[in-house]
PDB file of C-alpha atoms in Angstrom:
ATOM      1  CA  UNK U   1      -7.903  23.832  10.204  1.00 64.00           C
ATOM      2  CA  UNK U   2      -6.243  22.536   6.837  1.00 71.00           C
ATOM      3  CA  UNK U   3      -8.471  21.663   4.424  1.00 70.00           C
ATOM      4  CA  UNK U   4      -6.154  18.728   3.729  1.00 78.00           C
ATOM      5  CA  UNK U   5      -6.836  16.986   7.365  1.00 84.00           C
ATOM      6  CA  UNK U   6      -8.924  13.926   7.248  1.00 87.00           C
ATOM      7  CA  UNK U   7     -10.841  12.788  10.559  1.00 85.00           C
ATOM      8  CA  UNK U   8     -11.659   9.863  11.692  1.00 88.00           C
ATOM      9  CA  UNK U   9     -14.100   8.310  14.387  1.00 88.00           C
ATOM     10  CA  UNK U  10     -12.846   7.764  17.576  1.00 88.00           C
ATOM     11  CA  UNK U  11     -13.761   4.767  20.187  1.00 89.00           C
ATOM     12  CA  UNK U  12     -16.552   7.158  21.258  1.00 88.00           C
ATOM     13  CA  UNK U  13     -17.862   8.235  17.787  1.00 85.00           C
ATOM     14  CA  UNK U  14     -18.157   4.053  16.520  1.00 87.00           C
ATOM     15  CA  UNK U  15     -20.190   3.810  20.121  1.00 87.00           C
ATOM     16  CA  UNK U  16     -21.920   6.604  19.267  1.00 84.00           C
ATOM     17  CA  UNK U  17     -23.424   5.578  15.868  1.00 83.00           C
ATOM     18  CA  UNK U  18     -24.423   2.073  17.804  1.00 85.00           C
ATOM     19  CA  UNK U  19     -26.259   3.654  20.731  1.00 88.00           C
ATOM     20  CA  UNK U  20     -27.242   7.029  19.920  1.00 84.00           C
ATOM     21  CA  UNK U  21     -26.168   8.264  23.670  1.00 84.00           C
ATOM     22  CA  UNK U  22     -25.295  11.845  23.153  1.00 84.00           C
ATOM     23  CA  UNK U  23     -28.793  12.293  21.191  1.00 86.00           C
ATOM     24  CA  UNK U  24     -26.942  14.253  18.406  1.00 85.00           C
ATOM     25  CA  UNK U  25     -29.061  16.235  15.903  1.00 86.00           C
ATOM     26  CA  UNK U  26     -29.815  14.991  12.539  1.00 85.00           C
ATOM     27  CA  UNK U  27     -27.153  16.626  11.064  1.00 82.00           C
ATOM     28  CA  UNK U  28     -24.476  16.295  13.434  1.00 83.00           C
ATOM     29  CA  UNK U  29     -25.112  12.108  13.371  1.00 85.00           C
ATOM     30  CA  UNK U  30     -25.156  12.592   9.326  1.00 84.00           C
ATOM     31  CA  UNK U  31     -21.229  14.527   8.955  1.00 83.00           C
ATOM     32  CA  UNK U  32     -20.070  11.721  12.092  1.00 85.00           C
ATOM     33  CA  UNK U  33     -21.481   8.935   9.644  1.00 83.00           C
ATOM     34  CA  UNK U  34     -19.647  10.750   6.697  1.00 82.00           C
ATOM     35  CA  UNK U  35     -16.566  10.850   8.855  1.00 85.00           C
ATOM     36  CA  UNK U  36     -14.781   7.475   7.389  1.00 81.00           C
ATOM     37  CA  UNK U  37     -11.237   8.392   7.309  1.00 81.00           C
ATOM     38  CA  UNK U  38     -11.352   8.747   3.454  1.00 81.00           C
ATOM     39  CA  UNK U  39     -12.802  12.298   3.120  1.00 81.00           C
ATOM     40  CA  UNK U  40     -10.729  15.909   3.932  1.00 82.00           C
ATOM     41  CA  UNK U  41     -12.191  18.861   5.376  1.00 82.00           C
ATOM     42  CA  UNK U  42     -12.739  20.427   2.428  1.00 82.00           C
ATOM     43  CA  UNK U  43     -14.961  17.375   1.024  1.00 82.00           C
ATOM     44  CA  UNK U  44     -16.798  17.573   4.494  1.00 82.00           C
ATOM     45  CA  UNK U  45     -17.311  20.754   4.364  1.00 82.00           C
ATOM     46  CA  UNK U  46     -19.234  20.298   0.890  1.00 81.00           C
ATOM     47  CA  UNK U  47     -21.168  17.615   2.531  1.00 79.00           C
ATOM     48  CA  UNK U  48     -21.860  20.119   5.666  1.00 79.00           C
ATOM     49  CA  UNK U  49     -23.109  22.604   2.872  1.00 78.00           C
ATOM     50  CA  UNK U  50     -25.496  20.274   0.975  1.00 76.00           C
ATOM     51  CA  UNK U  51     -27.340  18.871   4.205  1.00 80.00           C
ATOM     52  CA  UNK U  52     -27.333  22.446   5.810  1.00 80.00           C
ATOM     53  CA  UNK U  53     -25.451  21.346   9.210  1.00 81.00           C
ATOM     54  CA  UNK U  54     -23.486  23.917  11.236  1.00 84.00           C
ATOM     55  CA  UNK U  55     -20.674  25.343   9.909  1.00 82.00           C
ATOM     56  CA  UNK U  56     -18.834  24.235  13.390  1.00 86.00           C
ATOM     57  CA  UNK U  57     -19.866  20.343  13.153  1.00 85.00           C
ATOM     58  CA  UNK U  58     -16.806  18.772  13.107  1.00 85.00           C
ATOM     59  CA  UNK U  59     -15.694  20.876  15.565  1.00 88.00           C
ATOM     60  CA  UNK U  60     -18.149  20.187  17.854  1.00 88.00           C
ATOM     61  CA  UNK U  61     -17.710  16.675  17.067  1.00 87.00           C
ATOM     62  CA  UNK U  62     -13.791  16.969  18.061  1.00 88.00           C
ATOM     63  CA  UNK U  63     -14.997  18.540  21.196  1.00 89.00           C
ATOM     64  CA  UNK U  64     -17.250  15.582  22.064  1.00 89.00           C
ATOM     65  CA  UNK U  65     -14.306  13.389  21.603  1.00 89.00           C
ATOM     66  CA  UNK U  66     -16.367  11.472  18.847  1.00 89.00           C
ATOM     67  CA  UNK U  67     -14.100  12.475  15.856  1.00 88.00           C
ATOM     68  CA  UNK U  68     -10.450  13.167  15.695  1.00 89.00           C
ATOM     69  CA  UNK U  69      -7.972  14.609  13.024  1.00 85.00           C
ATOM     70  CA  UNK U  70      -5.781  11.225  11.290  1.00 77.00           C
ATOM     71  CA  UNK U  71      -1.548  12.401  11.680  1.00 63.00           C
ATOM     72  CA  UNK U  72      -1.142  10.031   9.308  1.00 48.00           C
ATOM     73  CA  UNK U  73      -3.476  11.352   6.532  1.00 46.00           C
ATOM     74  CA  UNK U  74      -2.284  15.198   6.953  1.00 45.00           C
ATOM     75  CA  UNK U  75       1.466  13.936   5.789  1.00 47.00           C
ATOM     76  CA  UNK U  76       1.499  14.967   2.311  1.00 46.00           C
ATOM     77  CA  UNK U  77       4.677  12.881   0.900  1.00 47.00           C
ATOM     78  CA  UNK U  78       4.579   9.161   2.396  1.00 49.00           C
ATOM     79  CA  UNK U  79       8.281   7.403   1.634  1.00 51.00           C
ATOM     80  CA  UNK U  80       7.875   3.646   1.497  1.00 56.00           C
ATOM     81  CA  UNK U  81      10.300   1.491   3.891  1.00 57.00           C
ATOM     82  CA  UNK U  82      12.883   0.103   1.459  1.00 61.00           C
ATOM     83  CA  UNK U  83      12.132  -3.921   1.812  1.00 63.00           C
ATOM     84  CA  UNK U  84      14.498  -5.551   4.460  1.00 75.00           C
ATOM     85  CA  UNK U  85      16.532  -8.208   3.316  1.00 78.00           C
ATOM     86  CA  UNK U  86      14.531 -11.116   4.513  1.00 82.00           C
ATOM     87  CA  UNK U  87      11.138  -9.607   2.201  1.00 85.00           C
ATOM     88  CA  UNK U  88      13.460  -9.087  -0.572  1.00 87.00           C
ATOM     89  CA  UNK U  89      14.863 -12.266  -0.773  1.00 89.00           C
ATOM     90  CA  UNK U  90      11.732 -14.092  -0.609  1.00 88.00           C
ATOM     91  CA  UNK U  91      10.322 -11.702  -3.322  1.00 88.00           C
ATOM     92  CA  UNK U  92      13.545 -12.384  -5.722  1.00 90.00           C
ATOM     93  CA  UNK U  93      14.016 -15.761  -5.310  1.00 91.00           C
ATOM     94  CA  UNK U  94       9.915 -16.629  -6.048  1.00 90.00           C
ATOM     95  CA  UNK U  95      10.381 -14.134  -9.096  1.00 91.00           C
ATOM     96  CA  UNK U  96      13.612 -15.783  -9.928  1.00 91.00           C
ATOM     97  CA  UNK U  97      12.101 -19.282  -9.426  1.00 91.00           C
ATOM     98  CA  UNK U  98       9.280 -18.500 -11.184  1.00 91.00           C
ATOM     99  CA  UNK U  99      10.974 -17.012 -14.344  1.00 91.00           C
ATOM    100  CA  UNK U 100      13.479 -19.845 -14.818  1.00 92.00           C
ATOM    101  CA  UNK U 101      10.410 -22.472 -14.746  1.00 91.00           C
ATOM    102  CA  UNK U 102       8.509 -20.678 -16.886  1.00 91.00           C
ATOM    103  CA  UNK U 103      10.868 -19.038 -19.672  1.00 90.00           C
ATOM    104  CA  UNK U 104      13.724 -21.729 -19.755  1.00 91.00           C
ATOM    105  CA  UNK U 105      12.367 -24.822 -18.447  1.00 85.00           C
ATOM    106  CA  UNK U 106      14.844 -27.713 -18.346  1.00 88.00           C
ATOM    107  CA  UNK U 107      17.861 -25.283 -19.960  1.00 87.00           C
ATOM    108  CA  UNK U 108      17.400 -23.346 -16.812  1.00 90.00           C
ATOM    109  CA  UNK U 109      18.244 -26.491 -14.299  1.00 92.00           C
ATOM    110  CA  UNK U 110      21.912 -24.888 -13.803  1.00 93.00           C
ATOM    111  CA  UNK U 111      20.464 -21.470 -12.897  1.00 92.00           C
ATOM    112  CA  UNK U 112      17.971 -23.029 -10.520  1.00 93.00           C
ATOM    113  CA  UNK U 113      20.608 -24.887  -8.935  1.00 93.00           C
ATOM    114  CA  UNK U 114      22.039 -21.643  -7.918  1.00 93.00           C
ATOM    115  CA  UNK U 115      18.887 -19.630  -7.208  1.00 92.00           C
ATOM    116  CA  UNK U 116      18.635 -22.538  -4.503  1.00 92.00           C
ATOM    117  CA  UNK U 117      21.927 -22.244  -3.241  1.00 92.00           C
ATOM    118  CA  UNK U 118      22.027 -18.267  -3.034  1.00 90.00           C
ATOM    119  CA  UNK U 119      22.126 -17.340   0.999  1.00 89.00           C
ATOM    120  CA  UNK U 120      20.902 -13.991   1.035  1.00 90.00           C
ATOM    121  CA  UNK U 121      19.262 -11.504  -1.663  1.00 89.00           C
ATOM    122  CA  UNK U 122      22.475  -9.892  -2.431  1.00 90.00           C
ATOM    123  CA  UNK U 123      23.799 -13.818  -4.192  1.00 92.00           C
ATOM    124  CA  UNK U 124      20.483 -13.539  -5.898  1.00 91.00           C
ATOM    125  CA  UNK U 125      20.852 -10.083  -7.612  1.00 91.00           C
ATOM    126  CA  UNK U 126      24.063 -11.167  -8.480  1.00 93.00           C
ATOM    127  CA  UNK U 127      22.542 -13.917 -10.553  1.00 93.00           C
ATOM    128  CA  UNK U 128      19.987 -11.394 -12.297  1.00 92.00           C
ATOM    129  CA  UNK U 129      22.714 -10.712 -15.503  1.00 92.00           C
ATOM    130  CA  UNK U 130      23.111 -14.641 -16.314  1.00 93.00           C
ATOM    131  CA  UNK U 131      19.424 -15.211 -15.798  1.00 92.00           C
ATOM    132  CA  UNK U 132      18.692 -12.023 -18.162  1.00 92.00           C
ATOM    133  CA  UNK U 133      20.751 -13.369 -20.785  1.00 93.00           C
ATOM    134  CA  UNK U 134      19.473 -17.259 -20.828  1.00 93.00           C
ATOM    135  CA  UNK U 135      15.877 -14.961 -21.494  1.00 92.00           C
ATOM    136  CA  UNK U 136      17.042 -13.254 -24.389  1.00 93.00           C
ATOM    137  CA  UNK U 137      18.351 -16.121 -25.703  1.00 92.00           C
ATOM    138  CA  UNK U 138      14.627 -17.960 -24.901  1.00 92.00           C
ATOM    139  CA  UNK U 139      12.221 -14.864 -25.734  1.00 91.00           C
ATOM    140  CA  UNK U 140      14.115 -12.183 -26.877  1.00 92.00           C
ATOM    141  CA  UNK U 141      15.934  -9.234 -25.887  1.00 92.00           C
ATOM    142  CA  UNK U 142      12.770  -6.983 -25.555  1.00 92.00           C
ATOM    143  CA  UNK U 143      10.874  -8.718 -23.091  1.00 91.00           C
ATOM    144  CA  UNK U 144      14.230  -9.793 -21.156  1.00 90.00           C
ATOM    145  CA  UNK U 145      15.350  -6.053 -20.760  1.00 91.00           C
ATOM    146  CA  UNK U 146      11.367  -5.316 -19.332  1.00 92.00           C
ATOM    147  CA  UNK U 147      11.012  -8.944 -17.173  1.00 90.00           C
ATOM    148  CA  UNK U 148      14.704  -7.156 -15.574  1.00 90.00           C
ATOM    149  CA  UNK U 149      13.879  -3.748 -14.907  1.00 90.00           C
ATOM    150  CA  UNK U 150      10.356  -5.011 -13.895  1.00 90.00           C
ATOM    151  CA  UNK U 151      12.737  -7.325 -11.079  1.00 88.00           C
ATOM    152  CA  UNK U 152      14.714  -4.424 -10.024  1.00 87.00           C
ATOM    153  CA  UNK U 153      11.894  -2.482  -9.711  1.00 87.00           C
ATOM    154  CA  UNK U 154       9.866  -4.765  -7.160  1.00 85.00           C
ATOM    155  CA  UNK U 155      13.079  -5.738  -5.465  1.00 82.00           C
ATOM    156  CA  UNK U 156      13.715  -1.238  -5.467  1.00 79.00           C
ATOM    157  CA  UNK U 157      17.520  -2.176  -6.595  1.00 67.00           C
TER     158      UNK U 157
END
């Protein structure tokens, strides 16, 4: 096995730490109640070491069906789902929203006025230039240029 696989309990192992039915020995029930889904093999293993448990306990605890190894965790590179439209444009237009109340207040009426009336995220980013220069003009061209790439960054434009 990897050192890089992470286990987790199955159905079986959670009933087993409740009810104690397969009478496990002390330090087989001590690496299942280290199993949490967090730790690798090789952190187990250092575990296995310190409370002197078999060098085969968490494969004896596969072959009980207690433990199991978590797909997920052995994946080295996860790639986040891009947002679909419908999360993006209810993340822009709060952010959008939320900028024009609180950097331009009343000069930012117009540009609310078409935040509301954008349809889809796409007529929001298309807004992000005008709104970007009505900040400059309030607080500078600094913290404009970060408050945008800070947008397009969230919204992964």
């Amino acid at each position: 096995m990897k050192d890089n696989v992470v286990f987790v309990k199955t159905d079986a192992g959670k009933q087993e730490m409740q009810d104690r039915g397969h009478k496990l020995p002390t330090a087989l029930r001590s690496i299942l109640l280290m199993i949490d889904g967090q730790r690798d093999l090789s952190q187990l293993r250092a575990l296995m070491a310190g409370i002197h448990a078999p060098d085969d306990a968490i494969e004896q605890l596969v072959g009980m069906g207690l433990v199991r190894s978590d797909v997920e965790a052995e994946s080295t590179v996860v790639v986040p789902a891009p947002p679909s439209d419908a999360s993006r444009y209810r993340l822009l237009y709060g952010r959008l929203t939320e900028a024009v109340r609180q950097h331009l207040g009343l000069k930012g009426y117009f540009i609310q006025l078409k935040v509301e009336r954008s349809a889809d995220s796409n007529m929001l980013l298309a807004l992000l230039p005008e709104i970007a220069t009505a900040i400059t003009k309030a607080k500078g061209h600094t913290f404009a240029t970060e408050w945008l790439a800070q947008i397009r960054a969230e919204a992964q434009v």
